[in-house]
XYZ file of C-alpha atoms in Angstrom:
667
model
C 9.328 -9.815 10.215
C 6.785 -12.176 11.733
C 7.675 -15.337 13.588
C 4.963 -17.583 14.928
C 5.588 -20.131 17.663
C 2.834 -22.437 18.856
C 3.489 -23.962 22.276
C 0.411 -26.179 22.356
C -1.092 -26.701 18.922
C -0.174 -25.650 15.414
C -3.176 -23.386 15.449
C -1.663 -20.783 13.143
C -1.226 -23.398 10.442
C -4.969 -24.061 10.300
C -6.242 -22.392 7.159
C -9.563 -20.632 6.829
C -12.213 -23.247 6.360
C -15.740 -23.539 5.105
C -17.717 -21.117 3.022
C -17.081 -17.472 3.809
C -20.316 -16.105 5.213
C -21.349 -12.437 5.370
C -19.510 -10.644 8.160
C -21.462 -8.936 10.947
C -21.613 -5.163 11.139
C -19.212 -4.444 14.001
C -19.440 -0.647 13.899
C -20.273 0.988 17.216
C -23.968 1.768 17.561
C -25.053 -0.194 14.491
C -27.654 -2.356 16.211
C -31.170 -3.413 15.258
C -34.204 -4.273 17.439
C -34.070 -7.811 16.015
C -30.777 -8.432 17.851
C -32.470 -7.832 21.203
C -35.360 -10.144 20.428
C -33.164 -13.257 20.453
C -33.752 -15.294 23.626
C -31.519 -18.337 23.079
C -28.445 -18.951 20.907
C -27.878 -22.346 19.323
C -24.170 -22.256 20.142
C -25.040 -22.670 23.855
C -28.678 -22.674 24.974
C -27.657 -22.413 28.656
C -25.341 -19.400 28.283
C -26.192 -16.483 30.619
C -24.748 -14.060 28.056
C -23.249 -14.200 24.565
C -20.586 -12.032 22.941
C -22.081 -10.857 19.648
C -18.730 -9.538 18.504
C -15.347 -8.721 20.005
C -13.003 -6.754 17.752
C -9.496 -5.486 18.474
C -6.939 -3.644 16.379
C -3.315 -2.840 17.245
C -1.128 -0.337 15.414
C 2.393 0.917 15.959
C 2.278 4.728 15.694
C 4.712 7.607 16.029
C 4.391 9.714 19.196
C 5.454 13.181 20.389
C 8.216 11.771 22.621
C 10.564 11.134 19.732
C 9.744 7.468 19.331
C 6.928 4.925 18.861
C 3.828 3.893 20.774
C 1.264 1.120 20.615
C -2.348 2.045 19.827
C -4.987 -0.529 20.699
C -8.658 -0.085 19.782
C -11.208 -2.393 21.337
C -14.910 -2.741 20.568
C -17.223 -5.349 22.105
C -20.962 -6.120 22.165
C -22.617 -8.565 24.599
C -26.195 -9.812 24.842
C -27.136 -10.292 28.527
C -29.735 -13.074 28.494
C -30.532 -13.512 32.196
C -29.521 -12.390 35.677
C -26.553 -14.753 35.734
C -25.085 -12.684 32.920
C -25.093 -9.384 34.820
C -21.410 -9.820 35.700
C -20.574 -9.296 32.019
C -21.993 -5.778 32.264
C -19.062 -4.891 34.538
C -15.823 -3.919 32.764
C -12.281 -3.431 34.079
C -9.480 -1.946 31.966
C -5.952 -2.297 33.416
C -3.439 0.551 33.003
C 0.271 0.804 33.772
C 2.839 3.530 34.381
C 6.596 3.395 34.899
C 8.375 6.755 35.124
C 7.473 8.829 32.082
C 6.133 5.825 30.192
C 2.441 5.009 30.592
C -0.724 3.620 29.077
C -3.508 6.121 28.462
C -7.201 5.367 28.053
C -8.997 7.477 25.457
C -12.376 7.743 23.720
C -14.243 5.437 26.123
C -17.877 4.976 25.134
C -20.405 2.537 26.587
C -24.106 2.121 25.840
C -26.875 -0.178 27.052
C -29.652 -1.058 24.584
C -33.130 -2.216 25.691
C -36.398 -2.890 23.926
C -39.253 -0.944 25.472
C -42.639 -1.120 23.797
C -41.000 -2.544 20.709
C -38.679 0.450 20.417
C -34.903 0.506 20.820
C -33.878 2.615 23.835
C -30.260 3.685 24.417
C -28.780 4.488 27.843
C -25.277 5.962 27.674
C -22.633 5.620 30.336
C -22.050 8.960 32.052
C -18.584 10.153 33.066
C -19.697 9.983 36.689
C -20.065 6.219 36.271
C -16.380 5.743 35.371
C -13.995 5.075 38.265
C -10.218 4.866 38.354
C -8.510 2.894 41.108
C -4.816 3.043 41.962
C -3.553 -0.445 42.779
C 0.085 0.455 43.468
C 2.639 2.988 42.221
C 2.717 1.354 38.775
C -0.688 -0.229 38.287
C -4.178 1.255 38.112
C -7.484 0.281 36.560
C -10.574 1.913 35.142
C -13.885 0.294 36.078
C -17.452 0.884 35.061
C -20.826 -0.861 35.101
C -23.249 -0.475 32.228
C -26.380 1.465 33.238
C -29.965 0.193 32.980
C -28.980 -3.448 32.499
C -31.738 -6.034 32.740
C -32.513 -9.431 31.259
C -32.344 -9.131 27.476
C -30.135 -6.015 27.406
C -27.386 -5.617 24.844
C -24.324 -3.744 26.092
C -21.554 -2.299 23.964
C -18.294 -0.499 24.666
C -15.457 1.025 22.696
C -12.149 2.526 23.795
C -8.609 3.266 22.664
C -5.402 2.690 24.603
C -2.182 4.509 23.714
C 0.780 2.814 25.352
C 4.520 3.423 25.495
C 4.915 -0.283 26.313
C 5.028 -1.940 22.914
C 7.517 -4.648 23.914
C 4.634 -6.913 24.922
C 1.444 -6.100 23.040
C -2.071 -6.594 24.303
C -2.789 -10.354 24.050
C -5.987 -11.296 22.260
C -8.269 -14.026 23.552
C -10.654 -15.532 21.025
C -12.326 -17.632 23.720
C -13.777 -16.770 27.080
C -16.215 -17.800 29.799
C -19.212 -17.199 27.504
C -19.658 -18.043 23.789
C -18.377 -15.606 21.160
C -20.156 -15.404 17.827
C -17.432 -13.281 16.211
C -13.939 -12.649 17.574
C -11.572 -10.650 15.392
C -8.096 -9.255 15.873
C -5.926 -7.156 13.565
C -2.269 -6.277 13.947
C -0.762 -3.713 11.588
C 2.907 -4.649 11.722
C 5.574 -2.318 10.231
C 8.576 -3.958 8.587
C 11.034 -2.279 10.953
C 9.731 -4.217 13.972
C 10.259 -7.926 14.538
C 7.623 -9.574 16.719
C 7.272 -13.154 17.867
C 3.698 -14.417 17.712
C 2.743 -16.984 20.370
C -0.505 -18.695 19.390
C -2.348 -21.484 21.158
C -5.698 -23.215 21.249
C -7.698 -25.916 19.510
C -10.376 -23.978 17.628
C -9.802 -23.248 13.900
C -9.693 -19.826 12.295
C -12.638 -18.727 10.192
C -10.411 -16.126 8.515
C -6.631 -15.801 8.603
C -4.996 -13.516 6.103
C -2.353 -10.856 5.558
C -2.251 -7.876 3.200
C 0.710 -5.591 2.536
C 0.746 -1.841 2.012
C 2.961 1.251 2.394
C 2.641 3.737 5.262
C 4.359 6.860 6.610
C 5.087 7.080 10.345
C 5.402 10.574 11.842
C 7.515 10.981 14.968
C 7.602 14.310 16.801
C 10.035 15.531 19.421
C 10.458 18.814 21.248
C 14.109 19.902 21.399
C 15.908 21.964 24.028
C 14.801 25.159 22.319
C 11.166 24.032 22.673
C 10.880 23.597 18.933
C 9.012 20.574 17.619
C 10.836 18.485 15.071
C 9.093 15.873 12.944
C 10.695 12.744 11.529
C 9.100 10.542 8.897
C 9.661 6.821 8.358
C 8.245 5.223 5.246
C 7.855 1.487 5.532
C 5.931 -1.532 4.372
C 3.161 -2.673 6.721
C 1.673 -6.160 6.986
C -2.007 -6.062 7.945
C -2.598 -9.329 9.793
C -6.157 -10.418 10.458
C -7.449 -13.361 12.470
C -11.123 -14.228 12.941
C -12.847 -17.020 14.827
C -16.567 -17.557 14.438
C -19.038 -19.272 16.822
C -16.374 -19.937 19.455
C -17.694 -22.143 22.286
C -16.873 -21.823 25.958
C -13.812 -23.734 27.137
C -15.062 -25.195 30.415
C -12.771 -26.399 33.133
C -12.788 -30.148 33.633
C -10.949 -32.620 35.835
C -7.196 -32.986 35.342
C -6.596 -29.544 33.902
C -3.539 -27.503 34.875
C -5.095 -24.145 33.894
C -7.421 -23.132 31.081
C -4.947 -20.353 30.249
C -2.802 -23.059 28.631
C -5.547 -24.047 26.224
C -7.789 -21.094 25.542
C -7.571 -19.843 21.943
C -5.426 -16.700 22.006
C -2.437 -14.905 20.485
C 0.332 -13.102 22.363
C 3.063 -10.882 20.930
C 6.607 -10.167 22.066
C 9.049 -7.708 20.476
C 12.206 -9.501 19.354
C 14.091 -6.613 17.753
C 14.294 -3.724 15.257
C 15.022 -3.896 11.536
C 15.786 -1.427 8.740
C 15.202 1.456 8.335
C 15.651 1.655 12.122
C 19.022 0.688 13.538
C 18.911 -3.136 13.559
C 19.041 -4.379 17.119
C 17.940 -7.479 18.991
C 15.630 -6.715 21.932
C 14.682 -10.143 23.213
C 17.573 -11.761 25.043
C 18.405 -15.429 25.114
C 18.243 -17.313 28.406
C 21.879 -16.732 29.474
C 21.369 -12.970 29.005
C 18.072 -13.085 30.894
C 19.707 -15.041 33.724
C 22.555 -12.504 33.832
C 19.979 -9.750 34.176
C 18.358 -11.564 37.126
C 21.722 -12.179 38.760
C 22.577 -8.473 38.559
C 19.262 -7.325 40.038
C 19.439 -5.877 43.535
C 16.158 -7.602 44.383
C 17.208 -11.031 43.121
C 20.798 -12.113 42.457
C 22.397 -9.555 44.765
C 20.347 -10.957 47.636
C 22.057 -14.350 47.736
C 25.389 -13.422 46.095
C 26.187 -10.582 48.463
C 28.553 -10.943 51.398
C 25.912 -12.221 53.800
C 28.144 -12.389 56.833
C 25.188 -11.370 58.986
C 23.784 -14.863 58.289
C 26.705 -16.671 59.966
C 24.945 -17.103 63.302
C 21.799 -18.433 61.619
C 23.820 -20.833 59.465
C 25.733 -22.092 62.512
C 22.517 -22.581 64.461
C 20.939 -24.370 61.498
C 23.867 -26.783 60.991
C 23.677 -27.641 64.696
C 27.108 -29.289 64.837
C 26.600 -31.663 61.879
C 29.757 -32.605 59.937
C 28.388 -34.904 57.251
C 27.563 -32.806 54.125
C 24.169 -34.423 53.608
C 23.169 -33.914 57.229
C 24.423 -30.304 57.159
C 22.296 -29.564 54.113
C 19.272 -31.308 55.635
C 19.657 -29.316 58.843
C 19.816 -26.006 56.953
C 16.789 -26.948 54.873
C 14.810 -28.005 57.961
C 15.785 -24.783 59.750
C 14.467 -22.585 56.936
C 11.357 -24.690 56.292
C 10.270 -24.891 59.937
C 11.157 -21.367 61.010
C 9.786 -19.296 58.135
C 6.155 -19.039 57.033
C 5.342 -18.605 53.366
C 2.908 -15.760 52.702
C 2.694 -16.093 48.911
C 3.242 -19.201 46.778
C 3.281 -17.226 43.528
C 6.298 -14.936 43.488
C 9.321 -14.553 41.213
C 10.900 -11.289 42.391
C 11.201 -10.637 46.160
C 9.538 -7.582 47.666
C 11.805 -7.481 50.714
C 15.426 -8.085 51.633
C 16.676 -11.328 53.159
C 17.327 -9.458 56.408
C 13.686 -8.437 56.554
C 12.615 -12.005 55.825
C 14.762 -13.283 58.700
C 13.550 -10.535 61.009
C 9.866 -11.224 60.309
C 10.182 -15.023 60.074
C 8.011 -14.940 56.954
C 8.175 -14.184 53.256
C 7.079 -15.206 49.770
C 8.275 -18.386 48.082
C 11.002 -16.433 46.256
C 12.176 -14.772 49.475
C 12.257 -18.019 51.469
C 13.977 -20.106 48.810
C 16.531 -17.383 47.973
C 17.282 -17.274 51.705
C 17.801 -21.053 51.542
C 20.182 -20.561 48.584
C 22.112 -17.905 50.533
C 22.433 -20.073 53.666
C 23.572 -23.135 51.720
C 26.160 -21.039 49.882
C 27.357 -19.597 53.196
C 27.832 -23.181 54.396
C 30.000 -23.961 51.352
C 27.475 -25.668 49.117
C 27.035 -24.999 45.406
C 23.464 -23.692 45.454
C 21.558 -21.660 42.853
C 17.948 -20.655 42.247
C 15.736 -22.258 39.625
C 12.835 -20.268 38.153
C 9.682 -21.909 36.829
C 5.945 -21.609 36.325
C 3.548 -23.689 38.403
C 0.712 -25.685 36.856
C -1.981 -23.186 37.813
C 0.090 -20.344 36.320
C 0.451 -21.897 32.859
C 3.307 -23.162 30.725
C 6.653 -21.375 30.631
C 8.125 -20.951 27.164
C 10.904 -23.445 26.522
C 12.887 -21.202 24.130
C 12.212 -17.558 24.922
C 12.834 -15.979 28.345
C 9.339 -14.579 28.849
C 9.754 -13.602 32.488
C 6.111 -12.640 32.935
C 5.246 -16.327 32.557
C 7.318 -17.353 35.583
C 6.004 -17.257 39.149
C 8.093 -19.566 41.340
C 11.614 -20.066 42.673
C 13.144 -23.258 44.085
C 16.678 -24.079 45.199
C 19.084 -26.307 43.288
C 22.051 -27.640 45.268
C 24.856 -30.138 44.869
C 24.978 -32.187 48.059
C 27.885 -34.626 48.227
C 27.963 -34.809 44.374
C 24.186 -35.380 44.172
C 21.931 -32.779 42.569
C 18.808 -32.033 44.623
C 15.942 -29.567 44.303
C 14.549 -28.005 47.449
C 11.483 -25.999 48.361
C 11.379 -24.695 51.935
C 8.065 -22.859 51.519
C 5.868 -25.801 52.647
C 6.011 -26.940 56.270
C 5.286 -30.615 55.585
C 7.546 -31.049 52.548
C 10.535 -33.331 52.917
C 14.156 -32.764 51.885
C 14.632 -33.202 48.142
C 10.901 -32.934 47.449
C 8.862 -30.402 45.473
C 5.107 -30.078 45.184
C 3.654 -31.683 42.065
C 2.453 -28.218 41.028
C 6.102 -27.419 40.177
C 6.297 -30.273 37.669
C 5.091 -28.229 34.728
C 7.769 -28.684 32.087
C 10.359 -25.991 31.413
C 12.458 -24.397 34.169
C 15.827 -22.611 34.159
C 18.744 -22.586 36.562
C 19.905 -19.020 37.149
C 23.635 -18.999 36.519
C 26.013 -18.002 33.728
C 24.728 -20.663 31.316
C 21.047 -20.771 32.366
C 20.724 -24.515 31.664
C 17.318 -25.908 30.834
C 15.680 -28.049 33.517
C 12.687 -30.227 32.754
C 10.276 -31.011 35.584
C 7.876 -33.508 34.040
C 4.787 -34.973 35.735
C 5.775 -38.353 34.260
C 8.809 -38.329 36.564
C 6.509 -38.529 39.603
C 4.995 -41.835 40.720
C 2.318 -41.782 43.401
C 2.265 -45.319 44.768
C -0.358 -46.588 47.207
C -0.640 -50.057 48.764
C -3.492 -51.307 50.940
C -3.779 -54.637 52.771
C -7.141 -55.625 54.253
C -8.123 -58.715 56.197
C -11.725 -59.400 57.208
C -12.386 -62.324 59.541
C -14.783 -63.780 62.128
C -14.203 -63.282 65.848
C -16.753 -64.701 68.305
C -19.453 -64.504 65.687
C -18.602 -60.930 64.732
C -17.107 -59.676 61.506
C -13.910 -57.667 61.992
C -11.269 -56.248 59.721
C -7.696 -55.028 59.904
C -6.505 -52.509 57.345
C -2.919 -51.422 56.739
C -2.199 -48.785 54.138
C 0.771 -46.847 52.796
C -0.596 -43.895 50.768
C 1.404 -42.065 48.113
C 3.747 -39.239 49.032
C 1.448 -36.373 48.072
C -1.568 -37.965 49.735
C 0.653 -38.349 52.810
C 1.560 -34.654 52.536
C -2.126 -33.712 52.579
C -2.837 -36.037 55.495
C 0.038 -34.561 57.523
C -1.417 -31.107 57.015
C -4.841 -32.363 58.047
C -3.430 -33.910 61.214
C -1.751 -30.606 62.032
C -4.921 -28.559 61.458
C -7.624 -30.948 62.711
C -5.817 -33.578 64.743
C -5.998 -37.337 64.274
C -9.788 -37.306 64.631
C -10.070 -35.250 61.436
C -8.237 -37.919 59.451
C -10.214 -40.709 61.101
C -13.519 -39.030 60.198
C -12.477 -38.789 56.559
C -11.631 -42.502 56.458
C -14.876 -43.384 58.246
C -16.919 -41.581 55.545
C -16.103 -44.184 52.897
C -17.630 -46.979 54.973
C -21.258 -47.798 55.615
C -22.799 -46.803 58.934
C -22.564 -50.406 60.191
C -18.732 -50.260 60.113
C -16.989 -48.739 63.131
C -13.290 -47.849 63.018
C -11.199 -48.515 66.120
C -7.498 -48.550 67.020
C -6.820 -45.877 64.416
C -3.095 -45.152 64.077
C -0.905 -43.101 61.757
C 2.864 -43.675 61.778
C 5.821 -41.767 60.254
C 4.141 -38.404 60.772
C 7.464 -36.644 61.370
C 9.499 -38.538 58.771
C 8.658 -36.064 56.024
C 10.685 -37.748 53.294
C 8.572 -40.908 53.630
C 4.923 -41.709 53.017
C 2.709 -42.311 56.025
C 1.675 -45.716 57.377
C -1.983 -45.997 58.400
C -3.611 -48.880 60.194
C -6.930 -49.420 61.896
C -9.403 -52.061 62.961
C -12.942 -52.219 61.622
C -15.911 -53.761 63.435
C -18.795 -54.639 61.107
C -22.314 -55.364 62.324
C -24.311 -57.860 60.240
C -27.537 -57.515 62.295
C -28.777 -60.851 61.015
C -29.825 -59.689 57.525
C -30.823 -62.426 55.100
C -28.577 -60.995 52.407
C -25.291 -59.124 52.915
C -23.765 -56.892 50.243
C -20.179 -55.776 50.570
C -17.845 -54.034 48.184
C -14.575 -55.883 48.761
C -12.509 -52.777 47.933
C -13.676 -51.130 51.199
C -13.765 -47.624 49.712
C -10.397 -47.910 47.942
C -11.797 -47.325 44.473
C -12.018 -44.640 41.808
C -15.646 -43.840 42.656
C -17.095 -41.734 39.840
C -15.489 -41.441 36.438
C -13.692 -38.061 36.479
C -14.165 -37.804 32.703
C -17.874 -37.070 32.481
C -18.054 -34.944 29.333
C -18.896 -36.725 26.093
C -15.981 -34.960 24.393
C -13.055 -32.762 25.357
C -11.298 -30.233 23.158
C -8.078 -29.845 25.096
C -5.619 -32.288 26.722
C -5.966 -34.255 29.933
C -3.102 -33.288 32.263
C -2.632 -35.512 35.292
C -0.250 -34.246 37.985
C 1.666 -37.537 38.273
C 1.626 -41.189 37.279
C 0.206 -43.551 39.856
C 0.032 -47.169 40.896
C -2.557 -48.317 43.422
C -2.669 -51.903 44.661
C -5.278 -53.378 46.981
C -4.906 -56.788 48.635
C -7.744 -58.381 50.601
C -8.472 -61.613 52.401
C -12.119 -61.997 53.368
C -13.610 -64.808 55.423
C -17.191 -65.673 54.673
C -19.180 -64.533 57.749
C -20.514 -67.155 60.132
C -23.971 -68.313 59.213
C -23.712 -67.150 55.604
C -22.709 -68.631 52.279
C -21.274 -66.918 49.199
C -24.006 -66.303 46.626
C -22.288 -64.015 44.087
C -18.670 -63.027 43.472
C -17.236 -60.677 40.803
C -15.303 -62.255 37.977
C -11.639 -61.570 37.406
C -10.549 -59.043 34.799
C -7.402 -57.800 33.086
C -7.524 -54.702 30.890
C -5.125 -52.439 29.009
C -6.108 -48.953 27.928
C -4.116 -49.231 24.678
C -1.534 -51.468 23.071
C 1.284 -49.633 24.817
C -0.258 -50.356 28.223
C -0.223 -46.684 29.276
C -3.088 -47.552 31.584
C -3.624 -51.002 33.068
C -6.241 -52.447 35.380
C -6.192 -55.880 36.986
C -8.949 -57.374 39.134
C -8.070 -60.848 40.408
C -10.361 -62.679 42.830
C -10.657 -66.292 43.931
C -12.232 -68.472 46.608
C -10.687 -71.267 48.583
C -13.036 -72.890 51.072
C -14.416 -70.195 53.321
C -11.872 -67.546 52.276
C -11.956 -65.063 49.408
C -8.666 -63.587 48.191
C -8.268 -60.665 45.847
C -5.747 -58.288 44.341
C -6.765 -55.166 42.431
C -4.194 -52.975 40.684
C -4.634 -49.691 38.841
C -1.538 -48.479 36.993
C -1.349 -45.195 35.030
C 1.997 -44.660 33.284
C 1.199 -41.451 31.377
C 0.003 -38.046 32.513
C -0.718 -36.241 29.220
C -3.418 -37.263 26.753
C -4.301 -35.268 23.633
C -7.984 -34.622 22.807
C -7.993 -37.440 20.238
C -7.224 -39.899 23.072
C -9.952 -38.636 25.371
C -12.599 -41.204 24.382
C -10.095 -44.024 24.985
C -9.270 -42.650 28.437
C -12.928 -42.047 29.300
C -13.941 -45.567 28.307
C -11.046 -47.060 30.280
C -12.192 -45.299 33.445
C -15.824 -46.222 32.740
C -14.889 -49.888 32.758
C -12.746 -49.497 35.879
C -15.545 -47.737 37.772
C -18.080 -50.346 36.656
C -15.865 -53.225 37.767
C -14.972 -51.655 41.088
C -18.653 -51.166 41.911
C -19.359 -54.923 41.823
C -20.117 -56.488 45.189
C -19.822 -59.730 47.081
C -23.243 -61.147 47.969
C -23.708 -63.425 50.969
C -26.936 -65.304 51.743
C -27.923 -66.460 55.176
C -27.786 -70.212 55.509
C -31.134 -71.944 55.887
């Protein structure tokens, strides 16, 4: 049985399109001199290398261990066009072992093809050029570099992997960091196995079909008497085939969580067995998956155990507080300030809570599970929440695919209020999480495993700036007061800690012209981590008697360049939060000058719904110019069809914000 779920786009519902062209010969070694003579490919004239074909095939086969294995055959050919493409002549094949189960690499072949004197010359990879590295007790990898590679070489490899791990099959990526002229994947699926197909991407299939046939599966097993017994299973098999042709590179652009969310690929997860095997469900639902985590010695048992040894730490953390909110805040502050996070991508701890306390450091899972344990010891209802951060990709909202999760935070009820806590960042306030955690689906780990939704739209980054520019004794001076958004404040606090106040002042100074000198620079609320900062400074501006003065009244508080530079975009725009930025200014015309030009006012909506709004209001009264500029973005996610609208909106904002006040010297 096949079930297809598409977390991003209904890619699997796109039918084969266009005229079916002759297929390339993808057999190993079937290459012609004409293939090496190509210098540039129309799909991408700047590509350092191009995949001529990439073909994979997965079968479920009987093994000699009395059960089934996964057999994956992979064949790939790449044309290296220049020196920047040499990296694609280096290949790494990951392998895994757990007890008696393992993945085995077999039948590895690799050849480099060059044209020399008009003749095709082959250079084969020798066994001495193949290296195996042990990463840890479970993981290893085979690495090799194609020999005799130079500009214009074509390289080709082929190998087979036999794996006992058929629960999660090899994923297949149709797209990559270089163009692919032909990308093909086949999966020969027997009727007695039920797999979920997880497809994503925005590029259509050239071919998508399925053919059915009958096959016998032979399973061998050696019994106690050292006699080999053979079992045969006859079953229907569905031969699934997917092909993409002329697949372009998916380049990273601004406001992208991770390209892994959008690259065209298919993943497979075993859901269960069907007749003629004993029908059984393999993939658990979320409550069952949460129960499994709770029962793990290296997860649930860490914070659910009798952690009496933590009593002294909990007492020290509470520090005599009686109010529930203050008690919880004190425990959170104690863990956040005392323990250093060594890894912000961790689901399962590598060490015990005792070791974490002893070393005063640990991964995000270790630190936040310690926070859960301490809050529970203090009588609070606290539980972990598991999620995937933005740079790790989307977690699946329905299926408990644990390999997609990489982060743990703490959920706690504090005086009837539900709060989420992350003690892994030194400058993060109580009840705050980094915007990287707001990536959609998350799950609370308890008996019911309730769904939690952390949406970027729930975050509002609000920034307000007040500027006054006036004349003092013939000089032009300005006072600026600013309250940046919370996450900008978080970054500034870290900068103050690492570089001191001068580091922040230098960054602010960079947005001003050289004739503007910042003085009396001050940052308030540095230690009030639940609040945004308050910044204020004075600005002395030298006019130097020029006949014409140009000044941008926004004083550096503008978008700058349009972040959406590409003419088109084939995957969504994903902003980390909504935002509202407001700039107020009062500007006195400098002594000895008169206003020559002033920008016109403007109001603009991005669409009828007002998902993005821009307002530029400016007026003059006597010798004073007053203005208010507001940029308001109410959405964070825009599909590719909305990209041109978004790009044009920012184009108009950038153009308007670049307009200047012009003052002419009085005659």
